[in-house]
mmCIF file of C-alpha atoms in Angstrom:
data_model
loop_
_atom_site.group_PDB
_atom_site.id
_atom_site.type_symbol
_atom_site.label_atom_id
_atom_site.label_comp_id
_atom_site.label_asym_id
_atom_site.label_seq_id
_atom_site.Cartn_x
_atom_site.Cartn_y
_atom_site.Cartn_z
ATOM 1 C CA MET E 1 41.160 -94.273 104.010
ATOM 2 C CA LEU E 2 39.981 -92.594 100.816
ATOM 3 C CA THR E 3 42.096 -93.454 97.779
ATOM 4 C CA ILE E 4 42.085 -90.729 95.128
ATOM 5 C CA ALA E 5 43.585 -91.392 91.698
ATOM 6 C CA LEU E 6 44.881 -88.455 89.671
ATOM 7 C CA ILE E 7 44.969 -88.950 85.907
ATOM 8 C CA LEU E 8 46.363 -86.645 83.238
ATOM 9 C CA HIS E 9 48.387 -85.075 86.020
ATOM 10 C CA SER E 10 52.143 -85.600 86.406
ATOM 11 C CA ALA E 11 54.548 -85.576 89.324
ATOM 12 C CA SER E 12 57.645 -85.442 87.114
ATOM 13 C CA ASN E 13 56.770 -83.711 83.842
ATOM 14 C CA ASP E 14 59.394 -81.555 82.118
ATOM 15 C CA ASN E 15 56.639 -78.967 81.728
ATOM 16 C CA MET E 16 56.504 -77.137 85.054
ATOM 17 C CA GLY E 17 52.984 -75.987 84.155
ATOM 18 C CA VAL E 18 51.654 -79.548 84.138
ATOM 19 C CA GLY E 19 53.626 -80.124 87.325
ATOM 20 C CA ALA E 20 52.133 -76.984 88.886
ATOM 21 C CA LEU E 21 48.628 -78.315 88.266
ATOM 22 C CA SER E 22 49.529 -81.616 89.921
ATOM 23 C CA ALA E 23 51.310 -80.106 92.920
ATOM 24 C CA SER E 24 48.441 -77.669 93.402
ATOM 25 C CA GLU E 25 45.796 -80.403 93.153
ATOM 26 C CA VAL E 26 47.622 -82.340 95.859
ATOM 27 C CA THR E 27 47.805 -79.183 98.004
ATOM 28 C CA ILE E 28 44.037 -78.680 97.592
ATOM 29 C CA LEU E 29 43.281 -82.308 98.465
ATOM 30 C CA ARG E 30 45.419 -82.105 101.589
ATOM 31 C CA ARG E 31 43.708 -78.885 102.693
ATOM 32 C CA ILE E 32 40.262 -80.435 102.197
ATOM 33 C CA ALA E 33 41.236 -83.654 103.972
ATOM 34 C CA LYS E 34 42.592 -81.728 106.961
ATOM 35 C CA SER E 35 39.596 -79.416 107.250
ATOM 36 C CA ARG E 36 37.082 -82.295 106.969
ATOM 37 C CA ASN E 37 39.055 -84.884 108.949
ATOM 38 C CA ILE E 38 39.346 -87.354 106.065
ATOM 39 C CA SER E 39 42.293 -89.732 105.695
ATOM 40 C CA ILE E 40 43.470 -89.854 102.090
ATOM 41 C CA ASN E 41 45.919 -91.662 99.855
ATOM 42 C CA ILE E 42 46.762 -89.965 96.534
ATOM 43 C CA LYS E 43 47.765 -92.115 93.574
ATOM 44 C CA ILE E 44 49.245 -90.197 90.631
ATOM 45 C CA ILE E 45 48.841 -92.330 87.505
ATOM 46 C CA GLN E 46 51.267 -91.102 84.850
ATOM 47 C CA GLY E 47 53.634 -92.226 82.124
ATOM 48 C CA PHE E 48 57.121 -93.539 82.806
ATOM 49 C CA ALA E 49 59.555 -90.677 83.491
ATOM 50 C CA LYS E 50 63.306 -90.302 83.970
ATOM 51 C CA ARG E 51 62.964 -87.135 86.040
ATOM 52 C CA PRO E 52 62.591 -87.764 89.803
ATOM 53 C CA PRO E 53 59.100 -86.862 91.058
ATOM 54 C CA TYR E 54 58.671 -83.402 92.581
ATOM 55 C CA VAL E 55 55.252 -84.183 94.051
ATOM 56 C CA THR E 56 56.008 -86.410 97.006
ATOM 57 C CA GLY E 57 54.864 -87.296 100.517
ATOM 58 C CA GLU E 58 53.759 -90.197 102.680
ATOM 59 C CA ASP E 59 50.272 -89.823 101.234
ATOM 60 C CA VAL E 60 51.442 -89.878 97.586
ATOM 61 C CA GLU E 61 52.013 -92.930 95.398
ATOM 62 C CA ILE E 62 53.353 -92.728 91.832
ATOM 63 C CA ARG E 63 51.908 -95.375 89.524
ATOM 64 C CA PRO E 64 53.465 -95.435 86.018
ATOM 65 C CA THR E 65 51.466 -96.894 83.156
ATOM 66 C CA ARG E 66 50.994 -96.659 79.380
ATOM 67 C CA PRO E 67 47.229 -96.522 78.743
ATOM 68 C CA LEU E 68 47.377 -96.751 74.945
ATOM 69 C CA ARG E 69 49.737 -99.730 74.965
ATOM 70 C CA LYS E 70 48.358 -101.479 78.048
ATOM 71 C CA PRO E 71 44.804 -100.310 78.756
ATOM 72 C CA LEU E 72 44.204 -103.211 81.147
ATOM 73 C CA ASP E 73 47.153 -102.054 83.249
ATOM 74 C CA PHE E 74 45.568 -98.607 83.504
ATOM 75 C CA PHE E 75 42.240 -100.233 84.383
ATOM 76 C CA SER E 76 44.019 -102.132 87.150
ATOM 77 C CA ALA E 77 45.718 -98.936 88.381
ATOM 78 C CA ILE E 78 42.404 -97.225 89.066
ATOM 79 C CA GLY E 79 40.780 -100.409 90.381
ATOM 80 C CA ASP E 80 41.347 -99.778 94.093
ATOM 81 C CA SER E 81 40.581 -96.055 93.994
ATOM 82 C CA ASP E 82 37.432 -94.486 95.394
ATOM 83 C CA MET E 83 37.408 -91.598 92.933
ATOM 84 C CA VAL E 84 39.391 -90.311 89.954
ATOM 85 C CA ILE E 85 40.354 -86.687 89.263
ATOM 86 C CA ASP E 86 41.234 -85.770 85.677
ATOM 87 C CA ILE E 87 42.762 -82.367 84.898
ATOM 88 C CA GLY E 88 43.404 -83.031 81.217
ATOM 89 C CA GLY E 89 46.965 -81.704 81.367
ATOM 90 C CA GLY E 90 45.364 -78.270 81.794
ATOM 91 C CA ASP E 91 44.332 -77.651 78.194
ATOM 92 C CA SER E 92 44.683 -80.941 76.315
ATOM 93 C CA PHE E 93 40.989 -81.881 76.242
ATOM 94 C CA ALA E 94 40.676 -80.416 72.753
ATOM 95 C CA ASP E 95 41.388 -81.172 69.110
ATOM 96 C CA ILE E 96 44.347 -78.803 68.767
ATOM 97 C CA TYR E 97 47.110 -81.128 70.026
ATOM 98 C CA GLY E 98 46.496 -84.018 67.677
ATOM 99 C CA ARG E 99 44.643 -87.324 67.497
ATOM 100 C CA ARG E 100 46.990 -89.459 69.610
ATOM 101 C CA ARG E 101 46.787 -87.282 72.705
ATOM 102 C CA LEU E 102 43.004 -86.954 72.469
ATOM 103 C CA THR E 103 42.579 -90.710 71.918
ATOM 104 C CA GLN E 104 44.507 -91.427 75.118
ATOM 105 C CA MET E 105 42.373 -88.934 77.031
ATOM 106 C CA PHE E 106 39.120 -90.527 75.849
ATOM 107 C CA LEU E 107 40.425 -94.016 76.624
ATOM 108 C CA MET E 108 41.332 -93.089 80.215
ATOM 109 C CA LYS E 109 37.995 -91.367 80.827
ATOM 110 C CA TYR E 110 35.894 -94.207 79.440
ATOM 111 C CA LEU E 111 37.866 -96.872 81.303
ATOM 112 C CA THR E 112 37.189 -94.875 84.489
ATOM 113 C CA HIS E 113 33.451 -94.911 83.705
ATOM 114 C CA LEU E 114 33.663 -98.642 82.958
ATOM 115 C CA ALA E 115 35.278 -99.202 86.362
ATOM 116 C CA ARG E 116 32.343 -97.312 87.933
ATOM 117 C CA LYS E 117 34.598 -94.784 89.631
ATOM 118 C CA PRO E 118 33.306 -91.211 90.136
ATOM 119 C CA LEU E 119 35.178 -89.038 87.634
ATOM 120 C CA VAL E 120 35.959 -85.438 88.563
ATOM 121 C CA LEU E 121 36.890 -83.160 85.677
ATOM 122 C CA ALA E 122 39.049 -80.663 87.549
ATOM 123 C CA PRO E 123 39.273 -77.005 86.389
ATOM 124 C CA GLN E 124 40.712 -77.026 82.882
ATOM 125 C CA THR E 125 40.248 -75.616 79.406
ATOM 126 C CA PHE E 126 37.611 -77.483 77.401
ATOM 127 C CA GLY E 127 37.777 -77.375 73.608
ATOM 128 C CA PRO E 128 37.828 -76.367 70.956
ATOM 129 C CA PHE E 129 36.338 -79.562 69.521
ATOM 130 C CA LYS E 130 36.178 -79.196 65.742
ATOM 131 C CA HIS E 131 35.289 -82.743 64.703
ATOM 132 C CA ARG E 132 31.899 -84.398 65.073
ATOM 133 C CA LEU E 133 33.194 -87.608 66.681
ATOM 134 C CA SER E 134 35.379 -85.890 69.274
ATOM 135 C CA THR E 135 32.504 -83.533 70.127
ATOM 136 C CA PHE E 136 30.157 -86.486 70.623
ATOM 137 C CA LEU E 137 32.615 -88.455 72.796
ATOM 138 C CA ALA E 138 33.465 -85.389 74.882
ATOM 139 C CA ARG E 139 29.792 -84.623 75.468
ATOM 140 C CA GLN E 140 29.100 -88.180 76.618
ATOM 141 C CA THR E 141 31.992 -88.431 79.085
ATOM 142 C CA ILE E 142 31.185 -85.017 80.563
ATOM 143 C CA ARG E 143 27.577 -86.087 81.132
ATOM 144 C CA LEU E 144 28.818 -89.197 82.977
ATOM 145 C CA SER E 145 31.193 -87.260 85.251
ATOM 146 C CA ALA E 146 30.499 -86.526 88.921
ATOM 147 C CA ILE E 147 31.912 -82.972 88.806
ATOM 148 C CA THR E 148 32.727 -80.806 85.807
ATOM 149 C CA ALA E 149 34.748 -77.658 86.459
ATOM 150 C CA THR E 150 36.075 -75.189 83.917
ATOM 151 C CA ARG E 151 38.765 -72.591 84.523
ATOM 152 C CA ASP E 152 37.315 -69.876 82.276
ATOM 153 C CA SER E 153 34.076 -68.591 80.790
ATOM 154 C CA MET E 154 35.102 -69.563 77.239
ATOM 155 C CA SER E 155 35.232 -73.208 78.292
ATOM 156 C CA THR E 156 31.869 -72.933 80.033
ATOM 157 C CA THR E 157 30.373 -71.478 76.848
ATOM 158 C CA CYS E 158 32.005 -74.250 74.812
ATOM 159 C CA LEU E 159 30.329 -76.915 76.976
ATOM 160 C CA ARG E 160 26.937 -75.222 76.832
ATOM 161 C CA ASP E 161 27.231 -74.937 73.047
ATOM 162 C CA MET E 162 27.975 -78.685 72.959
ATOM 163 C CA GLY E 163 24.678 -79.341 74.705
ATOM 164 C CA ILE E 164 25.831 -79.868 78.300
ATOM 165 C CA LYS E 165 22.839 -78.890 80.437
ATOM 166 C CA GLY E 166 23.992 -80.194 83.821
ATOM 167 C CA ASP E 167 25.928 -78.391 86.543
ATOM 168 C CA ILE E 168 29.165 -76.760 85.447
ATOM 169 C CA ILE E 169 31.410 -75.117 88.042
ATOM 170 C CA GLU E 170 33.223 -72.156 86.532
ATOM 171 C CA ALA E 171 36.287 -72.031 88.753
ATOM 172 C CA SER E 172 39.840 -70.886 87.989
ATOM 173 C CA ASP E 173 43.241 -72.496 87.612
ATOM 174 C CA VAL E 174 44.243 -74.709 90.546
ATOM 175 C CA ALA E 175 47.834 -73.415 90.201
ATOM 176 C CA LEU E 176 46.708 -70.286 92.038
ATOM 177 C CA ARG E 177 47.255 -72.528 95.087
ATOM 178 C CA LEU E 178 50.821 -73.574 94.179
ATOM 179 C CA PRO E 179 53.060 -73.133 97.255
ATOM 180 C CA TYR E 180 56.231 -71.053 96.936
ATOM 181 C CA ASP E 181 58.880 -69.306 99.036
ATOM 182 C CA LEU E 182 58.708 -65.545 99.417
ATOM 183 C CA PRO E 183 61.741 -63.826 97.857
ATOM 184 C CA PRO E 184 64.249 -62.059 100.148
ATOM 185 C CA ALA E 185 63.380 -58.451 100.933
ATOM 186 C CA ARG E 186 65.061 -55.876 98.697
ATOM 187 C CA GLY E 187 65.853 -52.265 99.371
ATOM 188 C CA LYS E 188 64.342 -49.449 97.344
ATOM 189 C CA GLY E 189 65.992 -48.436 94.103
ATOM 190 C CA GLY E 190 68.270 -50.529 91.970
ATOM 191 C CA ALA E 191 67.631 -52.145 88.619
ATOM 192 C CA VAL E 192 64.150 -53.346 87.668
ATOM 193 C CA ARG E 193 64.071 -57.127 87.542
ATOM 194 C CA VAL E 194 62.358 -58.179 84.319
ATOM 195 C CA GLY E 195 61.472 -61.846 83.880
ATOM 196 C CA ILE E 196 60.876 -63.190 80.371
ATOM 197 C CA ASN E 197 59.708 -66.707 79.654
ATOM 198 C CA VAL E 198 60.839 -67.802 76.191
ATOM 199 C CA SER E 199 58.821 -70.712 74.836
ATOM 200 C CA GLY E 200 61.028 -73.352 73.252
ATOM 201 C CA LEU E 201 57.913 -74.724 71.544
ATOM 202 C CA LEU E 202 57.131 -71.425 69.812
ATOM 203 C CA MET E 203 60.791 -70.824 68.998
ATOM 204 C CA SER E 204 60.626 -74.150 67.106
ATOM 205 C CA GLY E 205 57.406 -73.351 65.257
ATOM 206 C CA GLY E 206 55.248 -75.734 67.301
ATOM 207 C CA TYR E 207 55.219 -79.519 67.129
ATOM 208 C CA THR E 208 54.952 -79.391 63.330
ATOM 209 C CA ARG E 209 57.833 -76.847 63.105
ATOM 210 C CA ASN E 210 55.632 -74.912 60.694
ATOM 211 C CA ASN E 211 53.893 -72.186 62.726
ATOM 212 C CA MET E 212 51.477 -74.758 64.140
ATOM 213 C CA PHE E 213 49.576 -72.200 66.216
ATOM 214 C CA GLY E 214 49.141 -69.634 63.442
ATOM 215 C CA LEU E 215 51.164 -66.802 64.985
ATOM 216 C CA GLN E 216 50.947 -63.473 63.172
ATOM 217 C CA MET E 217 54.608 -62.653 63.600
ATOM 218 C CA ASP E 218 58.080 -64.184 63.640
ATOM 219 C CA TYR E 219 58.162 -65.259 67.309
ATOM 220 C CA PRO E 220 61.966 -65.709 67.560
ATOM 221 C CA GLN E 221 62.476 -62.235 66.103
ATOM 222 C CA LEU E 222 59.885 -60.782 68.477
ATOM 223 C CA MET E 223 61.818 -62.165 71.445
ATOM 224 C CA ARG E 224 65.044 -60.652 70.079
ATOM 225 C CA ASP E 225 63.289 -57.296 69.606
ATOM 226 C CA ILE E 226 62.011 -57.367 73.192
ATOM 227 C CA LEU E 227 65.484 -58.090 74.535
ATOM 228 C CA GLN E 228 67.005 -55.333 72.440
ATOM 229 C CA ARG E 229 64.379 -52.847 73.632
ATOM 230 C CA PHE E 230 65.214 -53.661 77.256
ATOM 231 C CA ALA E 231 68.943 -53.404 76.470
ATOM 232 C CA ASP E 232 68.331 -49.884 75.124
ATOM 233 C CA HIS E 233 65.794 -48.856 77.787
ATOM 234 C CA PRO E 234 66.637 -45.717 79.803
ATOM 235 C CA ASP E 235 65.669 -47.489 83.051
ATOM 236 C CA PRO E 236 68.357 -49.790 84.445
ATOM 237 C CA CYS E 237 66.973 -53.294 83.842
ATOM 238 C CA GLU E 238 68.108 -56.684 85.037
ATOM 239 C CA VAL E 239 66.672 -59.152 82.511
ATOM 240 C CA HIS E 240 66.135 -62.791 83.476
ATOM 241 C CA LEU E 241 65.172 -65.488 80.972
ATOM 242 C CA VAL E 242 62.985 -67.886 82.947
ATOM 243 C CA PRO E 243 62.347 -71.348 81.428
ATOM 244 C CA HIS E 244 59.208 -73.236 82.424
ATOM 245 C CA VAL E 245 59.695 -76.374 80.332
ATOM 246 C CA ILE E 246 63.048 -77.938 81.137
ATOM 247 C CA SER E 247 63.806 -81.172 79.355
ATOM 248 C CA TRP E 248 66.106 -83.938 80.513
ATOM 249 C CA GLN E 249 66.387 -85.017 76.881
ATOM 250 C CA ARG E 250 68.953 -83.123 74.816
ATOM 251 C CA GLY E 251 67.508 -81.462 71.734
ATOM 252 C CA ALA E 252 63.896 -81.693 72.903
ATOM 253 C CA LEU E 253 61.584 -79.526 70.816
ATOM 254 C CA GLU E 254 59.838 -77.864 73.760
ATOM 255 C CA ASP E 255 62.875 -77.059 75.911
ATOM 256 C CA ASP E 256 62.645 -73.451 77.158
ATOM 257 C CA TYR E 257 65.988 -73.730 78.923
ATOM 258 C CA ALA E 258 67.918 -74.573 75.753
ATOM 259 C CA ALA E 259 66.120 -71.778 73.869
ATOM 260 C CA SER E 260 67.013 -69.308 76.634
ATOM 261 C CA VAL E 261 70.662 -70.325 76.624
ATOM 262 C CA ARG E 262 70.866 -69.804 72.854
ATOM 263 C CA LEU E 263 69.365 -66.312 73.183
ATOM 264 C CA SER E 264 71.757 -65.458 76.015
ATOM 265 C CA GLU E 265 74.654 -66.099 73.632
ATOM 266 C CA GLU E 266 73.268 -63.335 71.408
ATOM 267 C CA PHE E 267 72.403 -61.069 74.357
ATOM 268 C CA PRO E 268 75.082 -61.651 76.998
ATOM 269 C CA PHE E 269 73.619 -59.007 79.340
ATOM 270 C CA VAL E 270 70.731 -61.337 80.303
ATOM 271 C CA THR E 271 70.688 -63.863 83.138
ATOM 272 C CA VAL E 272 69.363 -67.346 82.447
ATOM 273 C CA ALA E 273 67.456 -68.698 85.437
ATOM 274 C CA PRO E 274 68.450 -72.130 86.782
ATOM 275 C CA ALA E 275 67.078 -75.381 85.383
ATOM 276 C CA PHE E 276 64.377 -75.698 88.027
ATOM 277 C CA THR E 277 63.711 -79.062 89.602
ATOM 278 C CA SER E 278 60.108 -78.349 90.662
ATOM 279 C CA PRO E 279 57.194 -76.001 89.885
ATOM 280 C CA SER E 280 57.409 -74.393 93.327
ATOM 281 C CA GLU E 281 61.098 -73.645 92.785
ATOM 282 C CA ALA E 282 60.221 -71.938 89.502
ATOM 283 C CA LYS E 283 57.438 -69.912 91.127
ATOM 284 C CA SER E 284 59.738 -68.861 93.987
ATOM 285 C CA TYR E 285 62.203 -67.487 91.435
ATOM 286 C CA ILE E 286 59.496 -65.718 89.432
ATOM 287 C CA ALA E 287 58.171 -64.148 92.637
ATOM 288 C CA GLY E 288 61.428 -62.194 92.856
ATOM 289 C CA MET E 289 60.761 -60.327 89.592
ATOM 290 C CA ASP E 290 59.336 -56.789 89.302
ATOM 291 C CA PHE E 291 57.733 -57.393 85.896
ATOM 292 C CA PHE E 292 57.110 -60.557 83.894
ATOM 293 C CA MET E 293 55.944 -61.754 80.487
ATOM 294 C CA GLY E 294 55.852 -65.113 78.760
ATOM 295 C CA ALA E 295 54.148 -67.541 76.420
ATOM 296 C CA ARG E 296 53.957 -70.386 78.943
ATOM 297 C CA MET E 297 50.657 -69.775 80.692
ATOM 298 C CA HIS E 298 51.670 -71.310 84.003
ATOM 299 C CA ALA E 299 54.829 -69.226 84.158
ATOM 300 C CA CYS E 300 52.461 -66.247 83.901
ATOM 301 C CA ILE E 301 50.146 -67.745 86.537
ATOM 302 C CA ALA E 302 53.163 -68.125 88.830
ATOM 303 C CA ALA E 303 53.836 -64.398 88.427
ATOM 304 C CA PHE E 304 50.164 -63.463 88.733
ATOM 305 C CA SER E 305 49.623 -65.490 91.913
ATOM 306 C CA SER E 306 52.778 -64.186 93.589
ATOM 307 C CA GLY E 307 51.999 -60.497 93.033
ATOM 308 C CA VAL E 308 54.246 -59.805 90.026
ATOM 309 C CA PRO E 309 52.805 -57.570 87.239
ATOM 310 C CA VAL E 310 52.587 -59.795 84.182
ATOM 311 C CA VAL E 311 51.806 -59.625 80.454
ATOM 312 C CA PRO E 312 50.741 -63.077 79.215
ATOM 313 C CA MET E 313 51.660 -63.717 75.561
ATOM 314 C CA ALA E 314 48.869 -65.918 74.223
ATOM 315 C CA TYR E 315 49.145 -68.538 71.482
ATOM 316 C CA SER E 316 45.695 -70.029 72.240
ATOM 317 C CA ARG E 317 42.397 -68.865 73.679
ATOM 318 C CA LYS E 318 43.173 -70.378 77.086
ATOM 319 C CA PHE E 319 45.160 -67.267 78.093
ATOM 320 C CA ALA E 320 42.469 -64.662 77.493
ATOM 321 C CA GLY E 321 39.856 -67.064 78.835
ATOM 322 C CA LEU E 322 41.612 -67.543 82.156
ATOM 323 C CA PHE E 323 42.931 -64.048 82.848
ATOM 324 C CA GLY E 324 39.962 -62.285 81.245
ATOM 325 C CA ALA E 325 37.519 -64.216 83.433
ATOM 326 C CA LEU E 326 39.284 -62.703 86.455
ATOM 327 C CA GLY E 327 39.153 -59.158 85.095
ATOM 328 C CA TYR E 328 42.871 -59.012 84.301
ATOM 329 C CA ASN E 329 43.064 -57.761 80.718
ATOM 330 C CA GLU E 330 46.769 -57.369 79.951
ATOM 331 C CA THR E 331 47.093 -60.418 77.685
ATOM 332 C CA VAL E 332 48.556 -59.896 74.209
ATOM 333 C CA ASP E 333 47.489 -62.293 71.447
ATOM 334 C CA CYS E 334 50.269 -63.627 69.227
ATOM 335 C CA THR E 335 47.705 -65.183 66.864
ATOM 336 C CA THR E 336 45.943 -61.908 65.984
ATOM 337 C CA GLN E 337 48.296 -59.025 66.810
ATOM 338 C CA SER E 338 51.369 -57.834 64.936
ATOM 339 C CA ALA E 339 54.836 -57.725 66.466
ATOM 340 C CA ASP E 340 54.655 -53.910 66.605
ATOM 341 C CA ASP E 341 51.331 -54.001 68.444
ATOM 342 C CA ILE E 342 52.670 -56.519 70.961
ATOM 343 C CA LEU E 343 55.845 -54.518 71.580
ATOM 344 C CA THR E 344 53.759 -51.401 72.173
ATOM 345 C CA ARG E 345 51.466 -53.212 74.615
ATOM 346 C CA ILE E 346 54.336 -54.795 76.547
ATOM 347 C CA PHE E 347 56.268 -51.588 77.060
ATOM 348 C CA ASP E 348 53.118 -49.644 77.860
ATOM 349 C CA ALA E 349 52.387 -52.236 80.565
ATOM 350 C CA TYR E 350 55.968 -52.028 81.780
ATOM 351 C CA GLY E 351 55.446 -48.311 82.375
ATOM 352 C CA ARG E 352 52.218 -49.044 84.271
ATOM 353 C CA ARG E 353 53.657 -51.658 86.623
ATOM 354 C CA ALA E 354 52.069 -50.197 89.751
ATOM 355 C CA GLU E 355 48.649 -50.116 88.062
ATOM 356 C CA LEU E 356 49.043 -53.724 86.921
ATOM 357 C CA ALA E 357 49.989 -54.819 90.423
ATOM 358 C CA GLN E 358 46.766 -53.386 91.846
ATOM 359 C CA ALA E 359 44.641 -54.967 89.095
ATOM 360 C CA GLN E 360 46.439 -58.253 89.664
ATOM 361 C CA LYS E 361 45.681 -58.196 93.404
ATOM 362 C CA THR E 362 41.951 -57.728 92.822
ATOM 363 C CA ALA E 363 41.858 -60.370 90.080
ATOM 364 C CA PHE E 364 43.760 -62.880 92.216
ATOM 365 C CA GLU E 365 41.181 -62.548 94.991
ATOM 366 C CA THR E 366 38.457 -63.186 92.405
ATOM 367 C CA GLY E 367 40.329 -66.286 91.231
ATOM 368 C CA LEU E 368 40.568 -67.737 94.732
ATOM 369 C CA GLU E 369 36.868 -67.098 95.287
ATOM 370 C CA LYS E 370 35.969 -68.916 92.044
ATOM 371 C CA LEU E 371 38.355 -71.752 92.841
ATOM 372 C CA GLY E 372 36.610 -72.106 96.207
ATOM 373 C CA HIS E 373 33.439 -73.346 94.444
ATOM 374 C CA TYR E 374 35.395 -76.278 92.994
ATOM 375 C CA GLU E 375 37.071 -76.983 96.327
ATOM 376 C CA LYS E 376 33.692 -77.113 98.102
ATOM 377 C CA ALA E 377 32.160 -79.484 95.545
ATOM 378 C CA LEU E 378 35.252 -81.686 95.681
ATOM 379 C CA GLY E 379 35.171 -81.707 99.485
ATOM 380 C CA ASP E 380 31.483 -82.646 99.549
ATOM 381 C CA LEU E 381 32.133 -85.574 97.200
ATOM 382 C CA MET E 382 35.120 -86.737 99.244
ATOM 383 C CA GLU E 383 33.044 -86.600 102.425
ATOM 384 C CA ARG E 384 30.228 -88.660 100.903
ATOM 385 C CA LEU E 385 32.645 -91.287 99.610
ATOM 386 C CA ALA E 386 34.566 -91.422 102.901
ATOM 387 C CA LYS E 387 31.341 -92.235 104.767
ATOM 388 C CA ARG E 388 30.733 -95.194 102.468
ATOM 389 C CA SER E 389 34.224 -96.654 102.726
#
């Protein structure tokens, strides 16, 4: 039995994007184990959570811990594992989210090295690292890792610029593998279903509440302008506000659901999607849209990987890095473009939905091919470790 610990994943995060990474990683591990006849046990090491886990199964164990408060407890949690997979929350292995989060990430990585467990850096965004110490520590832990996989060319370039000379697998986002239910068949005609993800984080101005990400426009006003444009559009539109961070804590800064409800009070013609209980449930809902846009990257990946034409609304370089690496170039950049430019791009894309769908199909196939390189390397490592155990 091969025991695989997942760190900086989560089986019960309010952010369905982090959950999508975790559910997809488990799906990939199960596919590899089945194809290579390896028995596995998956241990998800995460913080304490009130939300029930949505990544479950006989082969899954949830192990709560607080690494910063009790590092020895984390060390004990990985002690009986054969390997550790770290996905960095998708994009948190960087300076941009603050010192506390990065300190925890370094602590967990270095304790894994200390325990002499092979560390797999699963496909994620690396950087930017702006400070000398964080750059040094990142470079050292990457050099000690068994597998390093990026999900975009920008991250690969970042690592090379840091001096990483070893093998780097440029893959894609594991959430391309997230399972979902196909939407019911619909007849031709009828209103166009438009899905819009409203980011509660950006509506609040970021964690600092002071335009933390340096947006070039008033994001709340941009969302109101988009809704008004669809309200006035000559095509009959059925607009759905689709949250992808759904907090169990009232008044949470990041809560997309609460932000969507507040907007629906101003625009009563919209439909607010349910408070999803799992990433796959969210993706199944998004799959029923005819057009989608949003500032939560994994809400956009859910659309992209289920065949829905999508305009990602970037607040960091991870968006353009991921979608651009696949040849899908419909991302708008809220940090460099004006509100007028973004509105023009969105409604131009809306009019080219059929063209976007074809580009999306080709890009998705490219993404799965790139992801396959990570899956092969991961499978080879699992096979070698299984033979030893």
